[in-house]
Amino acid sequence: EDQVTQSPEALRLQEGESSSLNCSYTVSGLRGLFWYRQDPGKGPEFLFTLYSAGEEKEKERLKATLTKKESFLHITAPKPEDSATYLCAVQDHQGGSEKLVFGKGTKLTVNP
Amino acid sequence: DVKVTQSSRYLVKRTGEKVFLECVQDMDHENMFWYRQDPGLGLRLIYFSYDVKMKEKGDIPEGYSVSREKKERFSLILESASTNQTSMYLCASSSPTRAFFGQGTRLTVV
């Protein structure tokens, strides 16, 4: 069974204090790993898709990396507007199904 | 801009009512999903569909059914609403490279 575990559950940072969020996963055959940002009361907003170990993607202050067992979302010099819950999901192509399985998320708070 | 649209942002229904949540996507995606999201439990998959009239159970299908008569539309049905189905419901559609979500429906069953 596919599993996704995110850590920490919650993270408080000061503005400008860089850090990383972790997503560890277990899948039969990884089709893709997705990162999302979710603001309170809204649907998740797509950030990145990673497909294979060693791949990296960047967007503004965010950089996502992927290994065979986990992914990291690095946040460089965060600002208060980066406060949100960050979700990780994996898509498994085992058996032709493209089910998306999510972790429980990391709630990030960036204080000014 | 790509869009996944859910029919309602907020709904209040009575116990025992039949409830329909509608989702429409304009990206010609094969795959569509219904999740519910509860504090501390994250996003849990209820049902998904990989083609018209095709569906598969997710992790928590009990008390729910779905309908996909057209490619762009995926409906979630609560046959007899109960208070433990009070939640945020999220619809998504996906391509091989990304999945997009609707804005969510906050359902309260009283």
PDB file of C-alpha atoms in Angstrom:
ATOM      1  CA  GLU A   1       0.000   0.000   0.000  1.00  0.00           C
ATOM      2  CA  ASP A   2       1.286   3.433  -0.920  1.00  0.00           C
ATOM      3  CA  GLN A   3       2.263   5.596   2.040  1.00  0.00           C
ATOM      4  CA  VAL A   4       3.308   9.218   2.391  1.00  0.00           C
ATOM      5  CA  THR A   5       4.645  10.701   5.639  1.00  0.00           C
ATOM      6  CA  GLN A   6       5.412  14.383   6.056  1.00  0.00           C
ATOM      7  CA  SER A   7       7.487  15.953   8.789  1.00  0.00           C
ATOM      8  CA  PRO A   8       7.390  18.036  10.821  1.00  0.00           C
ATOM      9  CA  GLU A   9       3.634  18.441  11.321  1.00  0.00           C
ATOM     10  CA  ALA A  10       4.143  22.120  12.082  1.00  0.00           C
ATOM     11  CA  LEU A  11       7.067  24.494  11.679  1.00  0.00           C
ATOM     12  CA  ARG A  12       7.518  28.043  12.893  1.00  0.00           C
ATOM     13  CA  LEU A  13      10.227  30.188  11.311  1.00  0.00           C
ATOM     14  CA  GLN A  14      11.337  33.759  11.579  1.00  0.00           C
ATOM     15  CA  GLU A  15      11.339  35.762   8.378  1.00  0.00           C
ATOM     16  CA  GLY A  16      14.578  35.006   6.548  1.00  0.00           C
ATOM     17  CA  GLU A  17      15.257  31.753   8.440  1.00  0.00           C
ATOM     18  CA  SER A  18      15.727  29.007   5.835  1.00  0.00           C
ATOM     19  CA  SER A  19      14.570  25.434   6.477  1.00  0.00           C
ATOM     20  CA  SER A  20      13.359  22.211   4.834  1.00  0.00           C
ATOM     21  CA  LEU A  21      10.195  20.137   4.893  1.00  0.00           C
ATOM     22  CA  ASN A  22      10.388  16.384   4.458  1.00  0.00           C
ATOM     23  CA  CYS A  23       8.169  13.939   2.574  1.00  0.00           C
ATOM     24  CA  SER A  24       9.042  10.244   2.785  1.00  0.00           C
ATOM     25  CA  TYR A  25       7.137   7.771   0.636  1.00  0.00           C
ATOM     26  CA  THR A  26       6.620   4.109  -0.121  1.00  0.00           C
ATOM     27  CA  VAL A  27       5.253   3.172  -3.535  1.00  0.00           C
ATOM     28  CA  SER A  28       5.459   0.197  -5.869  1.00  0.00           C
ATOM     29  CA  GLY A  29       6.404   2.303  -8.863  1.00  0.00           C
ATOM     30  CA  LEU A  30       6.659   6.075  -8.654  1.00  0.00           C
ATOM     31  CA  ARG A  31       4.961   7.877 -11.497  1.00  0.00           C
ATOM     32  CA  GLY A  32       5.362  11.297  -9.942  1.00  0.00           C
ATOM     33  CA  LEU A  33       5.691  13.165  -6.650  1.00  0.00           C
ATOM     34  CA  PHE A  34       3.705  16.362  -6.283  1.00  0.00           C
ATOM     35  CA  TRP A  35       4.039  19.338  -3.945  1.00  0.00           C
ATOM     36  CA  TYR A  36       1.127  21.643  -3.173  1.00  0.00           C
ATOM     37  CA  ARG A  37       0.536  24.745  -1.107  1.00  0.00           C
ATOM     38  CA  GLN A  38      -2.813  25.127   0.671  1.00  0.00           C
ATOM     39  CA  ASP A  39      -4.137  28.283   2.292  1.00  0.00           C
ATOM     40  CA  PRO A  40      -6.926  28.027   4.911  1.00  0.00           C
ATOM     41  CA  GLY A  41     -10.353  27.367   3.409  1.00  0.00           C
ATOM     42  CA  LYS A  42      -9.003  26.915  -0.129  1.00  0.00           C
ATOM     43  CA  GLY A  43      -8.115  24.048  -2.419  1.00  0.00           C
ATOM     44  CA  PRO A  44      -4.461  22.989  -2.782  1.00  0.00           C
ATOM     45  CA  GLU A  45      -2.422  24.961  -5.294  1.00  0.00           C
ATOM     46  CA  PHE A  46       0.018  23.035  -7.479  1.00  0.00           C
ATOM     47  CA  LEU A  47       3.726  23.810  -7.002  1.00  0.00           C
ATOM     48  CA  PHE A  48       5.948  21.060  -8.500  1.00  0.00           C
ATOM     49  CA  THR A  49       6.057  17.578  -9.983  1.00  0.00           C
ATOM     50  CA  LEU A  50       9.196  15.456  -9.621  1.00  0.00           C
ATOM     51  CA  TYR A  51       9.628  12.204 -11.525  1.00  0.00           C
ATOM     52  CA  SER A  52      12.991  10.617 -10.760  1.00  0.00           C
ATOM     53  CA  ALA A  53      15.710  10.561  -8.125  1.00  0.00           C
ATOM     54  CA  GLY A  54      18.113  13.460  -8.447  1.00  0.00           C
ATOM     55  CA  GLU A  55      15.572  15.786 -10.000  1.00  0.00           C
ATOM     56  CA  GLU A  56      15.224  19.337  -8.653  1.00  0.00           C
ATOM     57  CA  LYS A  57      12.683  22.073  -9.363  1.00  0.00           C
ATOM     58  CA  GLU A  58      12.682  25.702  -8.206  1.00  0.00           C
ATOM     59  CA  LYS A  59      10.107  28.451  -7.921  1.00  0.00           C
ATOM     60  CA  GLU A  60      10.965  31.723  -6.218  1.00  0.00           C
ATOM     61  CA  ARG A  61      12.043  30.844  -2.641  1.00  0.00           C
ATOM     62  CA  LEU A  62      11.086  27.165  -2.959  1.00  0.00           C
ATOM     63  CA  LYS A  63      13.183  24.277  -4.205  1.00  0.00           C
ATOM     64  CA  ALA A  64      12.013  20.675  -4.317  1.00  0.00           C
ATOM     65  CA  THR A  65      14.366  17.704  -4.512  1.00  0.00           C
ATOM     66  CA  LEU A  66      13.768  13.979  -4.850  1.00  0.00           C
ATOM     67  CA  THR A  67      15.579  10.803  -3.790  1.00  0.00           C
ATOM     68  CA  LYS A  68      14.401   7.203  -4.061  1.00  0.00           C
ATOM     69  CA  LYS A  69      12.732   7.363  -0.657  1.00  0.00           C
ATOM     70  CA  GLU A  70      11.979  10.994   0.102  1.00  0.00           C
ATOM     71  CA  SER A  71      11.533  14.503  -1.146  1.00  0.00           C
ATOM     72  CA  PHE A  72      12.514  17.788   0.442  1.00  0.00           C
ATOM     73  CA  LEU A  73      10.958  21.191   0.012  1.00  0.00           C
ATOM     74  CA  HIS A  74      13.622  23.766   0.824  1.00  0.00           C
ATOM     75  CA  ILE A  75      12.464  27.253   1.713  1.00  0.00           C
ATOM     76  CA  THR A  76      15.125  29.937   1.402  1.00  0.00           C
ATOM     77  CA  ALA A  77      14.738  33.247   3.269  1.00  0.00           C
ATOM     78  CA  PRO A  78      10.989  32.777   3.790  1.00  0.00           C
ATOM     79  CA  LYS A  79       8.543  35.653   4.050  1.00  0.00           C
ATOM     80  CA  PRO A  80       5.264  35.809   6.042  1.00  0.00           C
ATOM     81  CA  GLU A  81       3.299  35.253   2.819  1.00  0.00           C
ATOM     82  CA  ASP A  82       4.887  31.788   2.573  1.00  0.00           C
ATOM     83  CA  SER A  83       2.817  30.759   5.597  1.00  0.00           C
ATOM     84  CA  ALA A  84       0.545  27.896   4.498  1.00  0.00           C
ATOM     85  CA  THR A  85       0.166  24.148   4.722  1.00  0.00           C
ATOM     86  CA  TYR A  86       2.427  22.293   2.295  1.00  0.00           C
ATOM     87  CA  LEU A  87       1.190  18.967   0.998  1.00  0.00           C
ATOM     88  CA  CYS A  88       3.080  16.162  -0.672  1.00  0.00           C
ATOM     89  CA  ALA A  89       1.433  13.472  -2.831  1.00  0.00           C
ATOM     90  CA  VAL A  90       2.621  10.474  -4.824  1.00  0.00           C
ATOM     91  CA  GLN A  91       1.147   8.908  -7.906  1.00  0.00           C
ATOM     92  CA  ASP A  92       1.775   5.211  -8.407  1.00  0.00           C
ATOM     93  CA  HIS A  93       1.508   3.620 -11.843  1.00  0.00           C
ATOM     94  CA  GLN A  94       1.282   0.103 -10.481  1.00  0.00           C
ATOM     95  CA  GLY A  95      -1.550  -1.782 -12.192  1.00  0.00           C
ATOM     96  CA  GLY A  96      -2.441   1.135 -14.407  1.00  0.00           C
ATOM     97  CA  SER A  97      -4.113   3.063 -11.615  1.00  0.00           C
ATOM     98  CA  GLU A  98      -3.152   6.713 -11.214  1.00  0.00           C
ATOM     99  CA  LYS A  99      -4.381   7.141  -7.674  1.00  0.00           C
ATOM    100  CA  LEU A 100      -2.958  10.165  -5.850  1.00  0.00           C
ATOM    101  CA  VAL A 101      -2.035   9.553  -2.209  1.00  0.00           C
ATOM    102  CA  PHE A 102      -1.392  12.524   0.075  1.00  0.00           C
ATOM    103  CA  GLY A 103       0.565  13.062   3.247  1.00  0.00           C
ATOM    104  CA  LYS A 104      -1.051  14.957   6.111  1.00  0.00           C
ATOM    105  CA  GLY A 105       0.904  18.111   5.401  1.00  0.00           C
ATOM    106  CA  THR A 106       3.276  20.495   7.168  1.00  0.00           C
ATOM    107  CA  LYS A 107       1.794  23.701   8.512  1.00  0.00           C
ATOM    108  CA  LEU A 108       4.379  26.444   8.047  1.00  0.00           C
ATOM    109  CA  THR A 109       4.165  29.743   9.923  1.00  0.00           C
ATOM    110  CA  VAL A 110       6.638  32.503   9.087  1.00  0.00           C
ATOM    111  CA  ASN A 111       6.742  35.312  11.621  1.00  0.00           C
ATOM    112  CA  PRO A 112       7.802  38.842  10.578  1.00  0.00           C
TER     113      PRO A 112
ATOM    114  CA  ASP B   1      -6.155  29.263 -17.224  1.00  0.00           C
ATOM    115  CA  VAL B   2      -7.033  25.716 -16.229  1.00  0.00           C
ATOM    116  CA  LYS B   3     -10.066  25.249 -14.045  1.00  0.00           C
ATOM    117  CA  VAL B   4     -11.717  22.777 -11.740  1.00  0.00           C
ATOM    118  CA  THR B   5     -15.031  24.146 -10.526  1.00  0.00           C
ATOM    119  CA  GLN B   6     -17.064  22.810  -7.635  1.00  0.00           C
ATOM    120  CA  SER B   7     -20.732  23.722  -7.612  1.00  0.00           C
ATOM    121  CA  SER B   8     -20.889  25.133  -4.084  1.00  0.00           C
ATOM    122  CA  ARG B   9     -18.454  26.682  -1.595  1.00  0.00           C
ATOM    123  CA  TYR B  10     -20.713  26.094   1.402  1.00  0.00           C
ATOM    124  CA  LEU B  11     -23.611  23.691   1.968  1.00  0.00           C
ATOM    125  CA  VAL B  12     -25.791  22.946   4.980  1.00  0.00           C
ATOM    126  CA  LYS B  13     -27.891  19.776   4.797  1.00  0.00           C
ATOM    127  CA  ARG B  14     -30.046  17.813   7.199  1.00  0.00           C
ATOM    128  CA  THR B  15     -29.349  14.299   8.397  1.00  0.00           C
ATOM    129  CA  GLY B  16     -30.843  11.762   6.015  1.00  0.00           C
ATOM    130  CA  GLU B  17     -30.906  14.049   2.985  1.00  0.00           C
ATOM    131  CA  LYS B  18     -29.455  12.943  -0.338  1.00  0.00           C
ATOM    132  CA  VAL B  19     -26.637  15.324  -1.246  1.00  0.00           C
ATOM    133  CA  PHE B  20     -25.016  15.946  -4.624  1.00  0.00           C
ATOM    134  CA  LEU B  21     -21.616  17.597  -4.977  1.00  0.00           C
ATOM    135  CA  GLU B  22     -20.730  18.505  -8.540  1.00  0.00           C
ATOM    136  CA  CYS B  23     -17.305  19.026 -10.086  1.00  0.00           C
ATOM    137  CA  VAL B  24     -16.476  20.185 -13.605  1.00  0.00           C
ATOM    138  CA  GLN B  25     -13.035  20.416 -15.260  1.00  0.00           C
ATOM    139  CA  ASP B  26     -12.132  22.098 -18.522  1.00  0.00           C
ATOM    140  CA  MET B  27      -8.783  20.389 -19.189  1.00  0.00           C
ATOM    141  CA  ASP B  28      -9.965  17.198 -20.903  1.00  0.00           C
ATOM    142  CA  HIS B  29      -8.342  15.120 -18.134  1.00  0.00           C
ATOM    143  CA  GLU B  30      -9.003  11.402 -17.915  1.00  0.00           C
ATOM    144  CA  ASN B  31      -8.595  11.175 -14.146  1.00  0.00           C
ATOM    145  CA  MET B  32     -10.826  12.845 -11.568  1.00  0.00           C
ATOM    146  CA  PHE B  33     -10.839  12.466  -7.784  1.00  0.00           C
ATOM    147  CA  TRP B  34     -12.955  13.219  -4.735  1.00  0.00           C
ATOM    148  CA  TYR B  35     -11.251  13.762  -1.375  1.00  0.00           C
ATOM    149  CA  ARG B  36     -12.409  14.831   2.015  1.00  0.00           C
ATOM    150  CA  GLN B  37     -10.160  16.831   4.303  1.00  0.00           C
ATOM    151  CA  ASP B  38     -10.461  16.841   8.074  1.00  0.00           C
ATOM    152  CA  PRO B  39      -8.158  18.398  10.704  1.00  0.00           C
ATOM    153  CA  GLY B  40      -5.391  16.007  11.677  1.00  0.00           C
ATOM    154  CA  LEU B  41      -6.393  13.434   9.047  1.00  0.00           C
ATOM    155  CA  GLY B  42      -5.218  15.140   5.882  1.00  0.00           C
ATOM    156  CA  LEU B  43      -6.682  14.466   2.441  1.00  0.00           C
ATOM    157  CA  ARG B  44      -8.411  11.092   2.213  1.00  0.00           C
ATOM    158  CA  LEU B  45      -9.475   9.647  -1.116  1.00  0.00           C
ATOM    159  CA  ILE B  46     -13.151   8.735  -1.384  1.00  0.00           C
ATOM    160  CA  TYR B  47     -13.465   7.706  -5.058  1.00  0.00           C
ATOM    161  CA  PHE B  48     -11.678   8.310  -8.312  1.00  0.00           C
ATOM    162  CA  SER B  49     -12.507   7.857 -11.961  1.00  0.00           C
ATOM    163  CA  TYR B  50     -10.094   7.165 -14.814  1.00  0.00           C
ATOM    164  CA  ASP B  51     -12.608   7.348 -17.641  1.00  0.00           C
ATOM    165  CA  VAL B  52     -16.257   8.031 -18.373  1.00  0.00           C
ATOM    166  CA  LYS B  53     -18.467   5.594 -16.456  1.00  0.00           C
ATOM    167  CA  MET B  54     -15.393   4.060 -14.810  1.00  0.00           C
ATOM    168  CA  LYS B  55     -14.763   4.425 -11.093  1.00  0.00           C
ATOM    169  CA  GLU B  56     -12.687   2.946  -8.300  1.00  0.00           C
ATOM    170  CA  LYS B  57     -13.098   3.067  -4.564  1.00  0.00           C
ATOM    171  CA  GLY B  58     -10.578   5.037  -2.603  1.00  0.00           C
ATOM    172  CA  ASP B  59      -9.736   4.616   1.056  1.00  0.00           C
ATOM    173  CA  ILE B  60     -13.062   5.744   2.573  1.00  0.00           C
ATOM    174  CA  PRO B  61     -15.924   5.018   0.124  1.00  0.00           C
ATOM    175  CA  GLU B  62     -18.526   3.994   2.702  1.00  0.00           C
ATOM    176  CA  GLY B  63     -21.611   6.195   2.615  1.00  0.00           C
ATOM    177  CA  TYR B  64     -20.675   7.706  -0.763  1.00  0.00           C
ATOM    178  CA  SER B  65     -21.239   6.957  -4.424  1.00  0.00           C
ATOM    179  CA  VAL B  66     -20.096   8.716  -7.599  1.00  0.00           C
ATOM    180  CA  SER B  67     -21.246   9.316 -11.142  1.00  0.00           C
ATOM    181  CA  ARG B  68     -19.276  10.168 -14.258  1.00  0.00           C
ATOM    182  CA  GLU B  69     -21.535  10.332 -17.283  1.00  0.00           C
ATOM    183  CA  LYS B  70     -19.399  12.878 -19.146  1.00  0.00           C
ATOM    184  CA  LYS B  71     -15.634  13.308 -19.180  1.00  0.00           C
ATOM    185  CA  GLU B  72     -15.699  16.807 -17.728  1.00  0.00           C
ATOM    186  CA  ARG B  73     -18.099  16.128 -14.852  1.00  0.00           C
ATOM    187  CA  PHE B  74     -17.626  13.998 -11.726  1.00  0.00           C
ATOM    188  CA  SER B  75     -20.334  13.947  -9.076  1.00  0.00           C
ATOM    189  CA  LEU B  76     -20.120  12.801  -5.469  1.00  0.00           C
ATOM    190  CA  ILE B  77     -23.348  11.564  -3.891  1.00  0.00           C
ATOM    191  CA  LEU B  78     -24.090  11.168  -0.220  1.00  0.00           C
ATOM    192  CA  GLU B  79     -27.023   8.755  -0.256  1.00  0.00           C
ATOM    193  CA  SER B  80     -28.198   9.605   3.265  1.00  0.00           C
ATOM    194  CA  ALA B  81     -26.165  12.362   4.865  1.00  0.00           C
ATOM    195  CA  SER B  82     -24.918  11.866   8.400  1.00  0.00           C
ATOM    196  CA  THR B  83     -23.242  14.253  10.832  1.00  0.00           C
ATOM    197  CA  ASN B  84     -19.917  12.405  10.495  1.00  0.00           C
ATOM    198  CA  GLN B  85     -19.853  13.452   6.851  1.00  0.00           C
ATOM    199  CA  THR B  86     -19.446  17.091   7.862  1.00  0.00           C
ATOM    200  CA  SER B  87     -16.155  17.996   6.195  1.00  0.00           C
ATOM    201  CA  MET B  88     -14.342  19.897   3.449  1.00  0.00           C
ATOM    202  CA  TYR B  89     -14.752  18.091   0.127  1.00  0.00           C
ATOM    203  CA  LEU B  90     -12.177  18.610  -2.607  1.00  0.00           C
ATOM    204  CA  CYS B  91     -12.387  17.583  -6.241  1.00  0.00           C
ATOM    205  CA  ALA B  92      -9.314  17.220  -8.441  1.00  0.00           C
ATOM    206  CA  SER B  93      -8.502  16.302 -12.005  1.00  0.00           C
ATOM    207  CA  SER B  94      -5.119  15.176 -13.259  1.00  0.00           C
ATOM    208  CA  SER B  95      -2.874  14.688 -16.219  1.00  0.00           C
ATOM    209  CA  PRO B  96       0.321  12.614 -16.011  1.00  0.00           C
ATOM    210  CA  THR B  97       2.225  15.728 -14.972  1.00  0.00           C
ATOM    211  CA  ARG B  98       0.026  17.514 -12.455  1.00  0.00           C
ATOM    212  CA  ALA B  99      -3.262  17.518 -10.600  1.00  0.00           C
ATOM    213  CA  PHE B 100      -5.493  20.558 -10.142  1.00  0.00           C
ATOM    214  CA  PHE B 101      -7.996  21.124  -7.386  1.00  0.00           C
ATOM    215  CA  GLY B 102     -11.271  22.933  -7.094  1.00  0.00           C
ATOM    216  CA  GLN B 103     -11.860  25.513  -4.395  1.00  0.00           C
ATOM    217  CA  GLY B 104     -13.532  23.008  -2.067  1.00  0.00           C
ATOM    218  CA  THR B 105     -17.035  22.586  -0.658  1.00  0.00           C
ATOM    219  CA  ARG B 106     -17.516  22.992   3.064  1.00  0.00           C
ATOM    220  CA  LEU B 107     -20.418  20.656   3.893  1.00  0.00           C
ATOM    221  CA  THR B 108     -22.162  20.795   7.245  1.00  0.00           C
ATOM    222  CA  VAL B 109     -24.715  18.098   8.106  1.00  0.00           C
ATOM    223  CA  VAL B 110     -27.038  19.049  10.954  1.00  0.00           C
TER     224      VAL B 110
END
